[in-house]
Coordinates of C-alpha atoms and ligand atoms in Angstrom, one line a residue:
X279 CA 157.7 127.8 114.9
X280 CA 156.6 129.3 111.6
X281 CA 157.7 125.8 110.0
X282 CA 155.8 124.1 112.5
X283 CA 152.9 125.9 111.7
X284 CA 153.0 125.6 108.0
X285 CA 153.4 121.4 108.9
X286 CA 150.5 121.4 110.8
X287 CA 148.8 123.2 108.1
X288 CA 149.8 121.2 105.2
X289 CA 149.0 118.1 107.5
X290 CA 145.5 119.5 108.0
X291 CA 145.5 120.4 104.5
X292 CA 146.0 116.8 103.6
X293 CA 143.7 115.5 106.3
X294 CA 140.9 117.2 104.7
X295 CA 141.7 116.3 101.0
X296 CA 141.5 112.5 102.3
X297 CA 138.3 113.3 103.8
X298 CA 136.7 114.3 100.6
X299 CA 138.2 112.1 98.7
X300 CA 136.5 109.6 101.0
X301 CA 133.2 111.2 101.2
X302 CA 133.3 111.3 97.5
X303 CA 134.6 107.9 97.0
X304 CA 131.6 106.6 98.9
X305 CA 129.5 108.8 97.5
X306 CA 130.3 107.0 94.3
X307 CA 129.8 103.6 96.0
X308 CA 126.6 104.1 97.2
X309 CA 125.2 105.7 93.7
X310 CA 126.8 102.3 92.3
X311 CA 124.5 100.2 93.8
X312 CA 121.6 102.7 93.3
X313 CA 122.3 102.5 89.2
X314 CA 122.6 98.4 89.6
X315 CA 119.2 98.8 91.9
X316 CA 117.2 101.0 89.7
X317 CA 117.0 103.2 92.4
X318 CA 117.7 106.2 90.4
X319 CA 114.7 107.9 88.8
X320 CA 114.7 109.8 85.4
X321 CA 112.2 112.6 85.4
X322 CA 111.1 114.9 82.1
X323 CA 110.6 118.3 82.1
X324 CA 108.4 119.7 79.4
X325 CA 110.4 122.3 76.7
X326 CA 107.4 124.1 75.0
X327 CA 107.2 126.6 72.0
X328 CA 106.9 129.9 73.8
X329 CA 104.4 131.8 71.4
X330 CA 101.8 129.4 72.5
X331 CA 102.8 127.1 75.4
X332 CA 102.8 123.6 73.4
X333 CA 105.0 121.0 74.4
X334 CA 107.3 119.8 71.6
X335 CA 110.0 118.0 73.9
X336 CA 111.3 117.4 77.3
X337 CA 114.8 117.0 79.2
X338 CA 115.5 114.1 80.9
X339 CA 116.9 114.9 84.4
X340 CA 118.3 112.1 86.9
X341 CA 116.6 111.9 90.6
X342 CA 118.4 110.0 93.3
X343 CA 117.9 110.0 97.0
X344 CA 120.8 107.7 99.2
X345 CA 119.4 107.0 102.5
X346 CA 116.5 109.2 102.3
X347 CA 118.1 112.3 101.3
X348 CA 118.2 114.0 97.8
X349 CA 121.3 114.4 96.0
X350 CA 121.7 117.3 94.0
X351 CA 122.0 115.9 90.4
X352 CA 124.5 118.7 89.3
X353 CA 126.7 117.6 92.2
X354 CA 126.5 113.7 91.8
X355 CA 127.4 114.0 88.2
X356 CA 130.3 116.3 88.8
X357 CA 131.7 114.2 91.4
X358 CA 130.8 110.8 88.9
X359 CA 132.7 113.3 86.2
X360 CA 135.5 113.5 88.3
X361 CA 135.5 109.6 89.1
X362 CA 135.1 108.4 85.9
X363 CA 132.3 107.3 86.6
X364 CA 129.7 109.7 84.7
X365 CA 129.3 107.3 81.4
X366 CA 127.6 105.3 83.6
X367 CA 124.8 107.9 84.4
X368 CA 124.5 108.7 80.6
X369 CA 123.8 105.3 80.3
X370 CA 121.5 104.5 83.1
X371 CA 119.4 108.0 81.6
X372 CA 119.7 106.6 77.9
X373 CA 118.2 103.3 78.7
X374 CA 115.5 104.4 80.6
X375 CA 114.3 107.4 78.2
X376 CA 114.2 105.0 75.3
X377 CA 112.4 102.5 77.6
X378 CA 109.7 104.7 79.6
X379 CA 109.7 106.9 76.4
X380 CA 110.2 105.2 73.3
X381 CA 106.2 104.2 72.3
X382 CA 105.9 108.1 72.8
X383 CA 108.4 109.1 70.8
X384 CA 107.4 106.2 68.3
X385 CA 104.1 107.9 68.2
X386 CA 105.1 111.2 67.7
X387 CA 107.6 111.7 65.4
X388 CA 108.1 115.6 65.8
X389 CA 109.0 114.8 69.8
X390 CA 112.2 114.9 71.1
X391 CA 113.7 113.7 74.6
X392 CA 117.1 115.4 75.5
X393 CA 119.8 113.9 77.3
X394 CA 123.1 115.3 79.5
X395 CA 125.7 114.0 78.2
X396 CA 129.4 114.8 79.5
X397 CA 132.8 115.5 77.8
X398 CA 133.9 111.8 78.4
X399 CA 130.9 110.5 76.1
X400 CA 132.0 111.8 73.2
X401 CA 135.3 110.2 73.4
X402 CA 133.6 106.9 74.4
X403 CA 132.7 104.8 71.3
X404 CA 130.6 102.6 73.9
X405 CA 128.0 105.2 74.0
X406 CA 127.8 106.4 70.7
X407 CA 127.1 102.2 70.1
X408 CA 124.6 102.5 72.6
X409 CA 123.0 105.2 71.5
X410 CA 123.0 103.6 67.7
X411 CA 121.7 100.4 69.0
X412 CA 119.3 101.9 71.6
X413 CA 117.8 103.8 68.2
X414 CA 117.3 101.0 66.3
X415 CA 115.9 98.6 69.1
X416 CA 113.4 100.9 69.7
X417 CA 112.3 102.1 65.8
X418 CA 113.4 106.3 66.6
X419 CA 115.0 108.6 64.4
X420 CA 118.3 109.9 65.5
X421 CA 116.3 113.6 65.8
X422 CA 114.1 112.2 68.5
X423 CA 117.4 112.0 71.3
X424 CA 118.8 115.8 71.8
X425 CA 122.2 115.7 73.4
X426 CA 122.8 118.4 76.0
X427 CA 126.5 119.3 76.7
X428 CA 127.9 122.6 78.3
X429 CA 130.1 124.9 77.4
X430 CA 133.0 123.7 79.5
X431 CA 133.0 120.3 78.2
X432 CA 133.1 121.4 74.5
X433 CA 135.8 123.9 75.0
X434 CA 138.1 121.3 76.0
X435 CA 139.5 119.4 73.1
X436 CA 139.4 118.5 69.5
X437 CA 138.1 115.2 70.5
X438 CA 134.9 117.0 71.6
X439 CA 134.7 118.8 68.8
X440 CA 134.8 115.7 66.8
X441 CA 132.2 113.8 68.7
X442 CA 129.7 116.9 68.5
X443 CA 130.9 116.6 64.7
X444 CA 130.4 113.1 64.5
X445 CA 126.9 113.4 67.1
X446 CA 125.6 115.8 64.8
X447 CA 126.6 113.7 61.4
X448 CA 124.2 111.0 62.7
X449 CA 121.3 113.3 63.0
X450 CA 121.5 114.0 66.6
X451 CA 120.9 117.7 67.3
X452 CA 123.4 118.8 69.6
X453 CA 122.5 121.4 72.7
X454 CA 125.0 124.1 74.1
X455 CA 123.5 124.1 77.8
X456 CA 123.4 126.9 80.3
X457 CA 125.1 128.8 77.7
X458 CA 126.9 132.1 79.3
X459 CA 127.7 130.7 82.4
X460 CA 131.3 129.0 81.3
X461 CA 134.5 130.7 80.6
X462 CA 134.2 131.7 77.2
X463 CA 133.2 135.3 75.5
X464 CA 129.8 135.4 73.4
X465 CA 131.7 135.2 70.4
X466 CA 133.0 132.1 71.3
X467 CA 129.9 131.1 69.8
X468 CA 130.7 130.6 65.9
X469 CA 133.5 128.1 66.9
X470 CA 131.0 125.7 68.0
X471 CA 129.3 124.0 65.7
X472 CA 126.0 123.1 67.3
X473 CA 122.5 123.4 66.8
X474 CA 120.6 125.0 69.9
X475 CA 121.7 127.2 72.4
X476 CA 120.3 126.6 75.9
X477 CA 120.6 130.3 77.5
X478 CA 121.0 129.6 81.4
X479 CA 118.4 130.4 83.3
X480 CA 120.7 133.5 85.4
X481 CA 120.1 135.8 82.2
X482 CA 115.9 134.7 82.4
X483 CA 115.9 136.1 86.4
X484 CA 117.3 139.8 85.2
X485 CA 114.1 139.9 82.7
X486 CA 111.8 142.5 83.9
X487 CA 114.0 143.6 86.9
X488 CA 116.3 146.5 86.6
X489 CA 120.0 144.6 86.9
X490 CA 122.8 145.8 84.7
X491 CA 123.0 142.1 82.7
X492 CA 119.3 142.3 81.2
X493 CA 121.0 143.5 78.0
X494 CA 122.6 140.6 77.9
X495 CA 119.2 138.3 77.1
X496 CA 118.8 140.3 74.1
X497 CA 122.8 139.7 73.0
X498 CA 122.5 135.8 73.5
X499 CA 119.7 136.4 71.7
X500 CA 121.2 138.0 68.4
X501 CA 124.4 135.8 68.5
X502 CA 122.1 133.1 68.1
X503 CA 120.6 134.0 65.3
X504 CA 123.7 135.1 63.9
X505 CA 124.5 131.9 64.1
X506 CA 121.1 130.2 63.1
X507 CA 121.0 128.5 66.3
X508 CA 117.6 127.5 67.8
X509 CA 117.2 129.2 71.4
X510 CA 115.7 127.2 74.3
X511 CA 115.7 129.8 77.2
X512 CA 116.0 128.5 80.5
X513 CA 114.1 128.8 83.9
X514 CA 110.7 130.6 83.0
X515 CA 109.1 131.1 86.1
X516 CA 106.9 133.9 86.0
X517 CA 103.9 135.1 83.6
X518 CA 106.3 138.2 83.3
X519 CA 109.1 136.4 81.6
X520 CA 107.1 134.3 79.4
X521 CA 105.9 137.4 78.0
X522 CA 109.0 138.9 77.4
X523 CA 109.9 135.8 75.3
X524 CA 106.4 135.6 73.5
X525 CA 106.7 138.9 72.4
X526 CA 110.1 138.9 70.9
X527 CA 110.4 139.4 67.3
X528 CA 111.8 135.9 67.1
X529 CA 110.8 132.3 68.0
X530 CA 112.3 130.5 70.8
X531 CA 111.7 127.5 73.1
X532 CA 111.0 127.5 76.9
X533 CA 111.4 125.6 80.0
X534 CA 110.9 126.4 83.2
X535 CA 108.4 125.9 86.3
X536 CA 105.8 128.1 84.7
X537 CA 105.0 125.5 81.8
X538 CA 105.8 122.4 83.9
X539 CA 108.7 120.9 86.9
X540 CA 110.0 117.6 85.9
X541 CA 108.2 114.9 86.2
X542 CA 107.5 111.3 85.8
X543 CA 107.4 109.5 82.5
X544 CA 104.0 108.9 83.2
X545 CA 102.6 112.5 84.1
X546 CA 104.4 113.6 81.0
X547 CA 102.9 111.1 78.7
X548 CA 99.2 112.5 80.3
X549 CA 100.2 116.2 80.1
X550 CA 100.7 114.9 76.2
X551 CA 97.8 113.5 75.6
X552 CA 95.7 116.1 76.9
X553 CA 97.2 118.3 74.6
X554 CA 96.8 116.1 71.4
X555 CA 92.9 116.3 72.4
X556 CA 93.3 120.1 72.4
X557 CA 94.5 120.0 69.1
X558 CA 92.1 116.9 67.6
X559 CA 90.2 118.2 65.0
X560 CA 86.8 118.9 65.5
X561 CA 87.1 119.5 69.5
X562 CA 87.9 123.1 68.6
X563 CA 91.3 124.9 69.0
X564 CA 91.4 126.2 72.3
X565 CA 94.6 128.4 73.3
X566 CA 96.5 125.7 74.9
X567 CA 97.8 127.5 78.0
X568 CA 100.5 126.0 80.0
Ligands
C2E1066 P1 120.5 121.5 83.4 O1 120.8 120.5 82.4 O2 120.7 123.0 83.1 O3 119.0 121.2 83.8 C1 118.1 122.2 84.1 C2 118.0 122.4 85.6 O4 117.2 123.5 85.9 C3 117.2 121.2 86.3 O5 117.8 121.1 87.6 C4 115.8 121.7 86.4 O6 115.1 121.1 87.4 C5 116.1 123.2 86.7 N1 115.0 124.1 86.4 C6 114.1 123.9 85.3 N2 113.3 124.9 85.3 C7 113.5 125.7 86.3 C8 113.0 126.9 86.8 O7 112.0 127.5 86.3 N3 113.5 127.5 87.9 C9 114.6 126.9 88.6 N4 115.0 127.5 89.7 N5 115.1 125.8 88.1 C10 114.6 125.2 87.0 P2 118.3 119.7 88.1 O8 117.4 118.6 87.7 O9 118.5 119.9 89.6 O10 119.6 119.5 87.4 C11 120.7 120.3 87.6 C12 121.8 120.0 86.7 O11 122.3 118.6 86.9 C13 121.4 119.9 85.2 O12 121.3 121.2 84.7 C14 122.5 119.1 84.6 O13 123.7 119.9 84.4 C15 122.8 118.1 85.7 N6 122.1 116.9 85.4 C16 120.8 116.5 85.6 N7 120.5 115.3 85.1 C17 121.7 114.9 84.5 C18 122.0 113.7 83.7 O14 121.2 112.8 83.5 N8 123.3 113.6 83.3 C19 124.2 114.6 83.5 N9 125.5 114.5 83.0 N10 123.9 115.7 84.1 C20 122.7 115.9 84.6
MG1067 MG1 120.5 120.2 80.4
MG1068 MG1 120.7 123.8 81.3
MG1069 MG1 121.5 124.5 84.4

């Protein structure tokens, strides 16, 4: 009976596997013909200087919705990860920021547009040709195109060490996103040889509360600059915590709903515009406030 049992479990086991294996593979199917389509939006969210709220670059995020409903990006890509299918997104994200934003970034030479990038890219020489050609095609300097990559897909391998090497050796500046969350200790830190940490926006919710891992923020914070890392702190939602940031002895970057939620290329290029009046010589220089 016990055997019987464990047969019917492993069947049901199986059954289940199969079933997400076929939810995922069509999944994948129907995100296919959304990329050939254009039917997957790239939106920017602004990443500001914290002491006073100006925008100096924006994250490119990817927006799709398959049959009306919105797929969480961090679970499309995992799965596309998974499939082997995620160069393709990196692709679809590439082309587009250096089409909707390239004039921009033409225009201002200090901007930067980041990109997600995953482990697989930096062992594909097809995207760091793209990316080369996509550069040149469009007049940009290699700063002007961050590359975002977490923690768990630089712990990996050498080969991703490499690629960050190489990335980095062609005047990319190379991201370590939602840093803290992965696997690895603080420390872990001075082994990877990037040039901004992202700090994940669960350390930016315990600013200003009373929760045990608030003393964390200010450890990120040092290891950074131990490391002379630039700091882009995640997830600022609240007056609160862009004080917090503001008024540390050091300068870091933000991003977050309380400067700006993604948007379109086009709202961005407005929100920069705006600002550029504010700063025009001669119309004054007004606190720009986010
Ligand atoms: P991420 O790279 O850490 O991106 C930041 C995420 O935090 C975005 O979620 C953004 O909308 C969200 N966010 C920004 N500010 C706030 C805030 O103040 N409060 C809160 N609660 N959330 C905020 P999104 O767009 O849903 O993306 C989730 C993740 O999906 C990304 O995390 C990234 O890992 C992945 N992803 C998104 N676009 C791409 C892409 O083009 N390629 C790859 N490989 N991954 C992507
Ligand atoms: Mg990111
Ligand atoms: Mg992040
Ligand atoms: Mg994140």
């Amino acid at each position: 009976a016990i055997m019987l049992l464990g047969a019917a479990l492993g069947a049901l086991v199986a059954l289940i596997g199969i079933d997400f294996r076929r939810r995922d593979q069509s999944l994948m199917a129907r995100l296919s013909r959304a990329l050939a389509r254009e039917e997957v939006m790239v939106l920017y969210q602004p990443v500001v200087n914290v002491a006073d709220g100006r925008i100096v670059g924006a994250e490119a995020l990817v927006r799709w919705q398959s049959n009306g409903d919105f797929v969480p990006p961090d679970i499309f890509t995992a799965i596309a990860e998974q499939k082997g299918m995620a160069g393709r997104i990196t692709r679809y994200v590439l082309d587009h920021v250096i089409d909707e934003m390239g004039g921009t970034l033409r225009q201002h030479e200090d901007f930067r547009v980041n990109i997600n990038i995953v482990a697989s890219d930096l062992k594909d020489p097809k995207f760091f040709a793209a990316l080369d050609e996509g550069l040149r095609h469009a007049g940009l300097k290699p700063y002007q195109i961050g590359i975002e990559l977490t923690e768990r897909s630089t712990a990996d391998s050498s080969a991703a060490i490499e690629g960050i090497a190489e990335l980095r050796s062609r005047g990319h500046v190379v991201y370590i996103d939602d840093f803290g969350t992965g696997y690895s200790s603080l420390s872990y830190l001075g082994e990877l040889k990037v040039d901004v940490l992202k700090m994940d926006r669960a350390f930016t919710r315990t600013v200003g509360t009373d929760a045990v891992t608030v003393s964390i923020v200010p450890q990120i914070i040092d290891m950074a600059i131990k490391h002379h890392l630039a700091i882009v702190v995640e997830g600022i939602e609240t007056e609160a915590q862009a004080a917090y940031f503001r008024n540390l002895p050091v300068h870091v970057m933000g991003q977050g709903w309380y400067y700006g939620k993604p948007v379109p290329a086009g709202t961005l290029k407005r929100l920069l515009e705006r600002q550029d009046g504010i700063a025009a010589p001669g119309k004054g220089r007004g606190k720009s406030r986010p």
